PDB file of C-alpha atoms in Angstrom:
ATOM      1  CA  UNK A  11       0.000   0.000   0.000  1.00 58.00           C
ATOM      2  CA  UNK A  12       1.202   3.898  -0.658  1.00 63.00           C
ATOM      3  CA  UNK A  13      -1.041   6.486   0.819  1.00 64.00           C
ATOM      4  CA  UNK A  14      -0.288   9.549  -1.099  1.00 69.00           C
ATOM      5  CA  UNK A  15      -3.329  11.261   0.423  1.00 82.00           C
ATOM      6  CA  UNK A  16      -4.397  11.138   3.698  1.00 89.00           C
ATOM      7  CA  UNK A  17      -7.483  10.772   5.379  1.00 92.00           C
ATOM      8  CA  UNK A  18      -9.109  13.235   8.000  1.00 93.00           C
ATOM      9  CA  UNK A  19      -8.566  10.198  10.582  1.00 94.00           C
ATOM     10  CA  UNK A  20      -5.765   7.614   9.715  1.00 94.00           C
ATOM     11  CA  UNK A  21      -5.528   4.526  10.477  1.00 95.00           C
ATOM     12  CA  UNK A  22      -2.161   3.322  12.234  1.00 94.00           C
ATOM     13  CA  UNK A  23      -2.009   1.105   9.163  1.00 94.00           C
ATOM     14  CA  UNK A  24      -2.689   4.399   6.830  1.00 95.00           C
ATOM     15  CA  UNK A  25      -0.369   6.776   8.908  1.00 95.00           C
ATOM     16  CA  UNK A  26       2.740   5.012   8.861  1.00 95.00           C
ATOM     17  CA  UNK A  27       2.350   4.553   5.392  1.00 94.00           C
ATOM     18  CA  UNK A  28       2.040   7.684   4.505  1.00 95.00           C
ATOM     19  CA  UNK A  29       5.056   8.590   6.927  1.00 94.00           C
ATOM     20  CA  UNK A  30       7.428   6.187   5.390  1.00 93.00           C
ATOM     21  CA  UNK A  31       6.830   7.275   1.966  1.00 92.00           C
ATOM     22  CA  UNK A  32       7.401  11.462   3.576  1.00 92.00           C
ATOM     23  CA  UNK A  33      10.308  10.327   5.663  1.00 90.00           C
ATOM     24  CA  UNK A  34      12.077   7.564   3.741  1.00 91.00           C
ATOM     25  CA  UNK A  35      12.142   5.512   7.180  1.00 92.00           C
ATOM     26  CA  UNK A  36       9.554   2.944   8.564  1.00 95.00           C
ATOM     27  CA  UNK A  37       7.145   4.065  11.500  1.00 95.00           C
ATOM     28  CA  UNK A  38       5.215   1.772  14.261  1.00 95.00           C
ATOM     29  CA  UNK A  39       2.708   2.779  16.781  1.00 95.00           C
ATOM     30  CA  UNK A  40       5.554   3.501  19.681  1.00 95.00           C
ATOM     31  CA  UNK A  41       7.684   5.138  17.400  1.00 95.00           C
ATOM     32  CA  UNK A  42       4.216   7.902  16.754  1.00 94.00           C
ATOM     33  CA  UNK A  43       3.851   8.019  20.528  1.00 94.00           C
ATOM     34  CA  UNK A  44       7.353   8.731  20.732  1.00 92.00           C
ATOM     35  CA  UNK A  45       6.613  11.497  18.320  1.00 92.00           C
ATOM     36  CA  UNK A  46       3.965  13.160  20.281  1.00 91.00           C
ATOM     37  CA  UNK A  47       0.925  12.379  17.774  1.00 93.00           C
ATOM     38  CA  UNK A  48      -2.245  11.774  19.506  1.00 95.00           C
ATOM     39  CA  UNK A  49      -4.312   8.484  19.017  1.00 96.00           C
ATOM     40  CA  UNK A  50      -7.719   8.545  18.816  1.00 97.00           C
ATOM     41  CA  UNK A  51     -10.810   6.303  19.302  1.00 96.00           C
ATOM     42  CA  UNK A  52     -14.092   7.445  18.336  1.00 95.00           C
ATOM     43  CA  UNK A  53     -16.958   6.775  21.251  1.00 93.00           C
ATOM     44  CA  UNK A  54     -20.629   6.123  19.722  1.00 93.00           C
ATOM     45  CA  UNK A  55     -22.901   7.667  22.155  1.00 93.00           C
ATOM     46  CA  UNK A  56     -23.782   5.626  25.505  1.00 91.00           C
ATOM     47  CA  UNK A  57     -26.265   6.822  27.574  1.00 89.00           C
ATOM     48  CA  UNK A  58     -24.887   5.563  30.506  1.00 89.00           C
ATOM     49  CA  UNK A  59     -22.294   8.052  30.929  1.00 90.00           C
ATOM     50  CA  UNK A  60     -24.144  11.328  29.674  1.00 90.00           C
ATOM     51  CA  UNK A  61     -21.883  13.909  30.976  1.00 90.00           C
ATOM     52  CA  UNK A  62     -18.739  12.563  28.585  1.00 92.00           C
ATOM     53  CA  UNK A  63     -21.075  12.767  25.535  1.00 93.00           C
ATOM     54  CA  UNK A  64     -23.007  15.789  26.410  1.00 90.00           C
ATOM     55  CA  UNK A  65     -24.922  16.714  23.392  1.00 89.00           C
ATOM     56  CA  UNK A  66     -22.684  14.863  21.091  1.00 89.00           C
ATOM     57  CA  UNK A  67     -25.091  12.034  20.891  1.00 88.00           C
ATOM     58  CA  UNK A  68     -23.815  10.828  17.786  1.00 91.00           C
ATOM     59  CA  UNK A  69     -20.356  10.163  19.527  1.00 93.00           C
ATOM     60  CA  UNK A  70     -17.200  11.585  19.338  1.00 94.00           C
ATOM     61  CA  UNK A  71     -13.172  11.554  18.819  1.00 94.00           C
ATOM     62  CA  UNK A  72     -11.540  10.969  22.241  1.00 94.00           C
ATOM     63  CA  UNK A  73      -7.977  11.399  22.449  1.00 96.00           C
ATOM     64  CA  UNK A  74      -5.594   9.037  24.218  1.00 95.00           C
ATOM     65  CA  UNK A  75      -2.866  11.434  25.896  1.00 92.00           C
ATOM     66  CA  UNK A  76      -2.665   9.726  29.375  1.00 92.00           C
ATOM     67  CA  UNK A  77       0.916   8.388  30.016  1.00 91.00           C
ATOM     68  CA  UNK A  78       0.032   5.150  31.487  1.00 93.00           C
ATOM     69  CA  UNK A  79      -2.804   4.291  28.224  1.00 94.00           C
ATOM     70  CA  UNK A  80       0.179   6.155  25.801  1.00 94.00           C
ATOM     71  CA  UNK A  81       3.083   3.691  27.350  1.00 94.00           C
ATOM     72  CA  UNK A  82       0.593   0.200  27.536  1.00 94.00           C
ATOM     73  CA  UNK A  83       0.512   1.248  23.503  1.00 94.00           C
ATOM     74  CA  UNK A  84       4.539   2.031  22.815  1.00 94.00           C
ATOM     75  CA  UNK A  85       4.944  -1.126  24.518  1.00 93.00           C
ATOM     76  CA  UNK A  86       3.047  -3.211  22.254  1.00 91.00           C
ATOM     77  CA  UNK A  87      -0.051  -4.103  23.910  1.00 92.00           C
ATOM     78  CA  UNK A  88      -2.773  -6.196  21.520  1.00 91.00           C
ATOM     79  CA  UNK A  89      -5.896  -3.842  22.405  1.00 94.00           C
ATOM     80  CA  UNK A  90      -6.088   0.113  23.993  1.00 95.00           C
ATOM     81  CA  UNK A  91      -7.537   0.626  27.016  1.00 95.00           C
ATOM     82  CA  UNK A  92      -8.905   4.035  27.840  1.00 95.00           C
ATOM     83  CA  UNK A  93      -8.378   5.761  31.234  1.00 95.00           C
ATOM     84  CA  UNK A  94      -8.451   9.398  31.084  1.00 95.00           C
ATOM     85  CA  UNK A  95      -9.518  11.227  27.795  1.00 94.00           C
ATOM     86  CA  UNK A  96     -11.390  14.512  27.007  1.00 93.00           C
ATOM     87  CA  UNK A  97     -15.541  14.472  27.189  1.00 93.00           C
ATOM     88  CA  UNK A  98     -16.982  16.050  23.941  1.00 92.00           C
ATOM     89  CA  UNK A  99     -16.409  19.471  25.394  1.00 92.00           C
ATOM     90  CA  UNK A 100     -12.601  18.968  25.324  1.00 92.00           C
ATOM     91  CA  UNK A 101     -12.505  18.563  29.433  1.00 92.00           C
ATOM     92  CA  UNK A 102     -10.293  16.399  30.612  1.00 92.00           C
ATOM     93  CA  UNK A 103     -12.003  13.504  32.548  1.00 92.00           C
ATOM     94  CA  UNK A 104     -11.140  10.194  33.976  1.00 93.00           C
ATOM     95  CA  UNK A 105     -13.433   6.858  33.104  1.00 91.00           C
ATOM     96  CA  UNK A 106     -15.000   4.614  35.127  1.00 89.00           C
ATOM     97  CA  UNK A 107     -12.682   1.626  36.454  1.00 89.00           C
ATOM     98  CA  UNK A 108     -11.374  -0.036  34.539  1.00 90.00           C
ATOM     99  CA  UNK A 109     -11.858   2.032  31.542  1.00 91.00           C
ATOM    100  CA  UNK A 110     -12.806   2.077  28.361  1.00 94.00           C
ATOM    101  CA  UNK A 111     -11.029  -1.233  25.909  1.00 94.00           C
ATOM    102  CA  UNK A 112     -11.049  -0.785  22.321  1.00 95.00           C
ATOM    103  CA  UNK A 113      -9.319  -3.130  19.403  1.00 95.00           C
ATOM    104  CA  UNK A 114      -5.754  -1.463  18.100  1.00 94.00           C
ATOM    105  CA  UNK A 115      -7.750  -0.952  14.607  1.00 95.00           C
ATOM    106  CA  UNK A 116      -9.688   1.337  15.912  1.00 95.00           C
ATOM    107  CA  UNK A 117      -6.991   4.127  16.644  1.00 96.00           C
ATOM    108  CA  UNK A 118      -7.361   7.072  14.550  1.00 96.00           C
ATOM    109  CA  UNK A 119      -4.383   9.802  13.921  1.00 96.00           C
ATOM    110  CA  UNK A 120      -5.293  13.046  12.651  1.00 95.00           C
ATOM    111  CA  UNK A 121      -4.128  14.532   9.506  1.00 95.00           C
ATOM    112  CA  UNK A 122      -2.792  17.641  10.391  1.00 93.00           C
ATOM    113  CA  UNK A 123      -1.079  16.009  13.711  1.00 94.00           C
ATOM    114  CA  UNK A 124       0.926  14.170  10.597  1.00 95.00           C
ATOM    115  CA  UNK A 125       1.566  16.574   8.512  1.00 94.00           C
ATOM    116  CA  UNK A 126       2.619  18.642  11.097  1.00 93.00           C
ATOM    117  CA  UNK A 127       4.939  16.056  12.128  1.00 93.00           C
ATOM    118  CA  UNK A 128       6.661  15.612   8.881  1.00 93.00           C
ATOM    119  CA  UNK A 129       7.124  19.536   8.786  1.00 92.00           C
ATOM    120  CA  UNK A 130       9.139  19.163  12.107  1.00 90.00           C
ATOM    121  CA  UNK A 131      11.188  16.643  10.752  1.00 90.00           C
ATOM    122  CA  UNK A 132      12.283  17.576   7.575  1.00 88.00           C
ATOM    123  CA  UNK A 133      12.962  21.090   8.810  1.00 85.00           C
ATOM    124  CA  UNK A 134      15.003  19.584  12.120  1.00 83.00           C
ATOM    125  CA  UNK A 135      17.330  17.713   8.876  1.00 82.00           C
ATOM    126  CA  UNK A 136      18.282  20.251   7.013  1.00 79.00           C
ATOM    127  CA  UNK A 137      21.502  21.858   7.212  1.00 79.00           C
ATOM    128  CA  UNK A 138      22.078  24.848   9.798  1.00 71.00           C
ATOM    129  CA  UNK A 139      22.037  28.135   8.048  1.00 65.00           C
ATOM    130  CA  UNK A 140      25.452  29.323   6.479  1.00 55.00           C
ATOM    131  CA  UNK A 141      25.800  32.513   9.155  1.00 50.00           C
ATOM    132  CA  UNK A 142      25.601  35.934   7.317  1.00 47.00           C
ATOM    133  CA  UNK A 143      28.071  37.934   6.777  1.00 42.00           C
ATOM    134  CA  UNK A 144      28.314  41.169   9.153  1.00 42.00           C
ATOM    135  CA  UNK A 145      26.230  43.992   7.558  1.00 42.00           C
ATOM    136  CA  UNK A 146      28.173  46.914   7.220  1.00 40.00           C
ATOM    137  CA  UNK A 147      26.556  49.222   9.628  1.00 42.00           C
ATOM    138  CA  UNK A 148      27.198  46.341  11.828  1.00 52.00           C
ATOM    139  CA  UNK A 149      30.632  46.346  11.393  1.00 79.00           C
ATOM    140  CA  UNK A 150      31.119  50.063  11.558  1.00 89.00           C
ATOM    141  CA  UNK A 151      29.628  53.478  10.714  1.00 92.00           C
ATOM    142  CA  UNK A 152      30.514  55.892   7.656  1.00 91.00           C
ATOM    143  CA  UNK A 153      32.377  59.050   7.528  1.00 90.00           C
ATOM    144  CA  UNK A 154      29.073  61.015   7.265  1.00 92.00           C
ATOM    145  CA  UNK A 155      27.768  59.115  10.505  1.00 92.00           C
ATOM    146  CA  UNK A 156      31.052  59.471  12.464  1.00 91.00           C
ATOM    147  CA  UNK A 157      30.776  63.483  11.310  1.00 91.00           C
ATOM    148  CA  UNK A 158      27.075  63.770  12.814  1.00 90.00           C
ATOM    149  CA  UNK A 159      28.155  61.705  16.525  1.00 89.00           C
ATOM    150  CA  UNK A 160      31.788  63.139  17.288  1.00 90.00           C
ATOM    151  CA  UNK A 161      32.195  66.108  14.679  1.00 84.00           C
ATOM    152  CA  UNK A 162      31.481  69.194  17.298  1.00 79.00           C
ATOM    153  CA  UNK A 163      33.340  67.037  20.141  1.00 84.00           C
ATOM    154  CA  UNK A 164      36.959  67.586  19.119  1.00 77.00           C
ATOM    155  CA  UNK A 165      39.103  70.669  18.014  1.00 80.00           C
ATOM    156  CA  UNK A 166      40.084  69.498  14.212  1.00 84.00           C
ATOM    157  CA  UNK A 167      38.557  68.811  10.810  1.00 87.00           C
ATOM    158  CA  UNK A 168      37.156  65.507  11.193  1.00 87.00           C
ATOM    159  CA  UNK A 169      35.876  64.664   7.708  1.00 87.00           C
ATOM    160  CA  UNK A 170      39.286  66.079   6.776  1.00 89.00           C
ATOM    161  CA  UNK A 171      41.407  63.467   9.243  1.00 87.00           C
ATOM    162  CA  UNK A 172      38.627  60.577   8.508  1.00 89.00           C
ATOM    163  CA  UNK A 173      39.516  61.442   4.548  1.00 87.00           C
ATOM    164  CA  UNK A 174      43.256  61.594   5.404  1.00 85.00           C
ATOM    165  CA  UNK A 175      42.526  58.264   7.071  1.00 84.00           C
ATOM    166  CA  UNK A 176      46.206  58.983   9.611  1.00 86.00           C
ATOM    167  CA  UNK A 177      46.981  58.089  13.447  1.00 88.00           C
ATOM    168  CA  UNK A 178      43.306  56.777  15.064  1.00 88.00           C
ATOM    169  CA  UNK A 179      41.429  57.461  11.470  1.00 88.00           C
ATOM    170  CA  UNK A 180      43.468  54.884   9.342  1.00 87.00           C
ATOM    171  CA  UNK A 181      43.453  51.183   9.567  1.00 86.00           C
ATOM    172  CA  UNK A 182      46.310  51.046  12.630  1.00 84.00           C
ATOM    173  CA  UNK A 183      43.596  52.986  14.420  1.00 84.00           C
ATOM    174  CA  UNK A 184      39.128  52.746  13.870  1.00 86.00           C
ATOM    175  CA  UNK A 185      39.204  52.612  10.127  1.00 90.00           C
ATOM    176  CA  UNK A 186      37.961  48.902   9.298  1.00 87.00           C
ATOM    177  CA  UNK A 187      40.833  47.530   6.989  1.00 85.00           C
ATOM    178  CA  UNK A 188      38.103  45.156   4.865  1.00 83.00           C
ATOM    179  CA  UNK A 189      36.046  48.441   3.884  1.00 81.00           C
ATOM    180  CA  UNK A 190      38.656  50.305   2.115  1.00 82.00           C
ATOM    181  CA  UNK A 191      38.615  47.874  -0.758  1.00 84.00           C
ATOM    182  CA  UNK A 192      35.679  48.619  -1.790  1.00 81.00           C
ATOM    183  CA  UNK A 193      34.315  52.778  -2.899  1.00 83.00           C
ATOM    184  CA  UNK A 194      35.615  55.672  -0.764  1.00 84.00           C
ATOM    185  CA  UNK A 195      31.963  55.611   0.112  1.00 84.00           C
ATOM    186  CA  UNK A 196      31.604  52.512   1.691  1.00 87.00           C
ATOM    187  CA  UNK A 197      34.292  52.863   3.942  1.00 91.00           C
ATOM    188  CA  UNK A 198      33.719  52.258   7.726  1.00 92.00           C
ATOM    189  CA  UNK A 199      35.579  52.823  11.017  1.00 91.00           C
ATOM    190  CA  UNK A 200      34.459  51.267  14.181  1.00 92.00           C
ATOM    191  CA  UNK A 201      32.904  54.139  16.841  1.00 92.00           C
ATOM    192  CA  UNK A 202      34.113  52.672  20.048  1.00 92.00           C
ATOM    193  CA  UNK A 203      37.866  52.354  19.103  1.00 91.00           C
ATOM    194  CA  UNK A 204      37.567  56.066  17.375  1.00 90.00           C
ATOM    195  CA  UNK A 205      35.893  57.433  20.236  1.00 91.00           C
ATOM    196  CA  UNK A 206      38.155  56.110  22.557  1.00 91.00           C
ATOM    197  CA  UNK A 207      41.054  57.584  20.219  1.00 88.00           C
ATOM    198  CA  UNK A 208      39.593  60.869  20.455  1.00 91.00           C
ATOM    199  CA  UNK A 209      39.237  60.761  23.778  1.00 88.00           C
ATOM    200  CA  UNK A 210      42.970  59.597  23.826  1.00 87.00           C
ATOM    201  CA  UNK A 211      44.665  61.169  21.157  1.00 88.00           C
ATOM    202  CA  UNK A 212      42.223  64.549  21.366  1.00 86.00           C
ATOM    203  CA  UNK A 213      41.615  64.904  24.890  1.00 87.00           C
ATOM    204  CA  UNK A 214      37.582  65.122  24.149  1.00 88.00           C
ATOM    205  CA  UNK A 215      35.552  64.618  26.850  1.00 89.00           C
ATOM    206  CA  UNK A 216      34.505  61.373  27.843  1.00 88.00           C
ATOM    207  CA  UNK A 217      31.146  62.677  28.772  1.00 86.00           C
ATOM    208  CA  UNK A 218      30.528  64.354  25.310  1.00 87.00           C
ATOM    209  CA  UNK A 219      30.898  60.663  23.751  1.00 91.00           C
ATOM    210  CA  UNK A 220      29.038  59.641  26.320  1.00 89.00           C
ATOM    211  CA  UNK A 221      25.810  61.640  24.945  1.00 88.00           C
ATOM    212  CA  UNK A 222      26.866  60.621  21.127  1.00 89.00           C
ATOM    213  CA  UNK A 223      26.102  57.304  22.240  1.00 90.00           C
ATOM    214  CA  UNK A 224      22.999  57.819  23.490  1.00 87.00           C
ATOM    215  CA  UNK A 225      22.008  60.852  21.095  1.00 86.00           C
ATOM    216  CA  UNK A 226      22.459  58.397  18.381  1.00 89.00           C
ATOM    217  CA  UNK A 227      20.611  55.571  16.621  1.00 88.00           C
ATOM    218  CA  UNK A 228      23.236  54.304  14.291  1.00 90.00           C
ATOM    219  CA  UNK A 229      25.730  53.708  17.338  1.00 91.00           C
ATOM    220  CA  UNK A 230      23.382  51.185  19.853  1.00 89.00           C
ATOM    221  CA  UNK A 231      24.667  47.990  17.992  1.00 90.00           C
ATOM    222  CA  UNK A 232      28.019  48.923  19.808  1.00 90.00           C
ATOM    223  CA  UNK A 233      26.432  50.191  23.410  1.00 88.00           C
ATOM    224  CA  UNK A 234      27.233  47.431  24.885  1.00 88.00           C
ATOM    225  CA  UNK A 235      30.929  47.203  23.657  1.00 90.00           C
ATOM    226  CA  UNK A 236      31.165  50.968  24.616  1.00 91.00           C
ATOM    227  CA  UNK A 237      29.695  50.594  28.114  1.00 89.00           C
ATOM    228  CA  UNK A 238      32.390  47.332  28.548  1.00 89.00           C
ATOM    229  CA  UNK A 239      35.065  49.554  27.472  1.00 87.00           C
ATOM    230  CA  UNK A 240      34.401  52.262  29.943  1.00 86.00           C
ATOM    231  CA  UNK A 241      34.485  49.952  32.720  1.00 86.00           C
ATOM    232  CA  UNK A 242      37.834  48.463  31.623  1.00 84.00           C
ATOM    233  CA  UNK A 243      38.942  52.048  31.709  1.00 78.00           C
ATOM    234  CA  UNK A 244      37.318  52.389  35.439  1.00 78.00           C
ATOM    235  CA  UNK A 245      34.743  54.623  34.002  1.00 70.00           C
TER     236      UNK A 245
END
């Protein structure tokens, strides 16, 4: 048999058919339990227990989620035996001793429990992601961006040094080495080493970089490194 399309309610027989031909591997009742799919047994209406059928008097699905009835299946018992299920309103109840015994052909699985399933699975065996490389205003911040945070903080022409690219403004100092191969443009320097440079180098305040980092948008994907630094420095 090859179930290409499932039923609303599988049979065990139907559902591991259907999940070996998805999967490529051969399934068994324990190894759905495993799983976490829910049997089911469909009830026809007994008037003798009323308040699990309520107005469902045609019957109903019950689920089979108790432990004990879930690990008597896994282990291979020859018929299910019902202890606790849900009444037609989806309340959780426990049967009368010693529960309800149905035959193993019986159990039901629900289609989108499987489908869901095979979702899970194929996604869990595919390959990681290949991580992404750094973004550039991850991996620093342009000359027009270091202009608007630290351009009225220290006593020279910055776009003039950061174009000169020298001392703390070339790639010895906050410039980002990997940038300058590409346009002038696109060129980056990190703003925690160049603050800390013109702090440094410049003598500008600490608590005028302090605000740039807070004034700024563009600079809190390096707060945190600027915070660590500061306490390194006992600040």
């Amino acid at each position: 048999m090859n179930i290409t399309i499932l039923p609303y309610r599988a049979t065990l027989e139907q559902a591991c058919d259907w999940l070996e031909g998805q999967t490529g591997s051969p399934w068994t009742l324990a190894r759905l339990i495993e799983h976490g799919v829910t049997p089911y047994v469909w009830l026809d209406y007994d008037a003798a227990w009323p308040d699990l059928f309520g107005d469902a008097n045609g019957g109903y699905a019950a689920p089979i989620f108790y432990e004990g009835d879930t690990a008597r299946l896994a282990a291979g018992s020859e018929d299910v035996l019902i202890t606790m299920t849900k009444d037609a309103y989806k309340i959780v109840t426990r049967l009368p001793e010693p529960g309800f015994r149905r035959a193993l052909h019986e159990l039901r699985f629900l289609k989108k429990e499987l489908e869901k399933l095979v979702k899970t699975l194929k996604r869990a065996a595919e390959p990681p992601p290949a991580p992404k490389a750094a973004a550039e205003s991850t991996a620093g911040i342009y000359k027009e961006q270091v202009v608007a945070a630290f351009g009225g903080l220290a006593k020279l022409d910055l776009d003039k040094a950061l174009t000169g690219g020298g001392g703390i403004f070339g790639d010895d100092g906050a410039r980002i080495k990997a940038s300058t191969k590409k346009a002038k443009s696109k060129i980056v320097w990190n703003p925690v080493v160049l603050a800390l440079g013109l702090h440094d180098v410049y003598g500008v305040p600490l608590r005028g970089l302090k605000r740039a980092f807070q004034a700024h948008d563009f600079l809190d994907p390096w707060h945190d490194e600027w915070e660590r630094s500061l306490r390194l420095l006992g600040h």
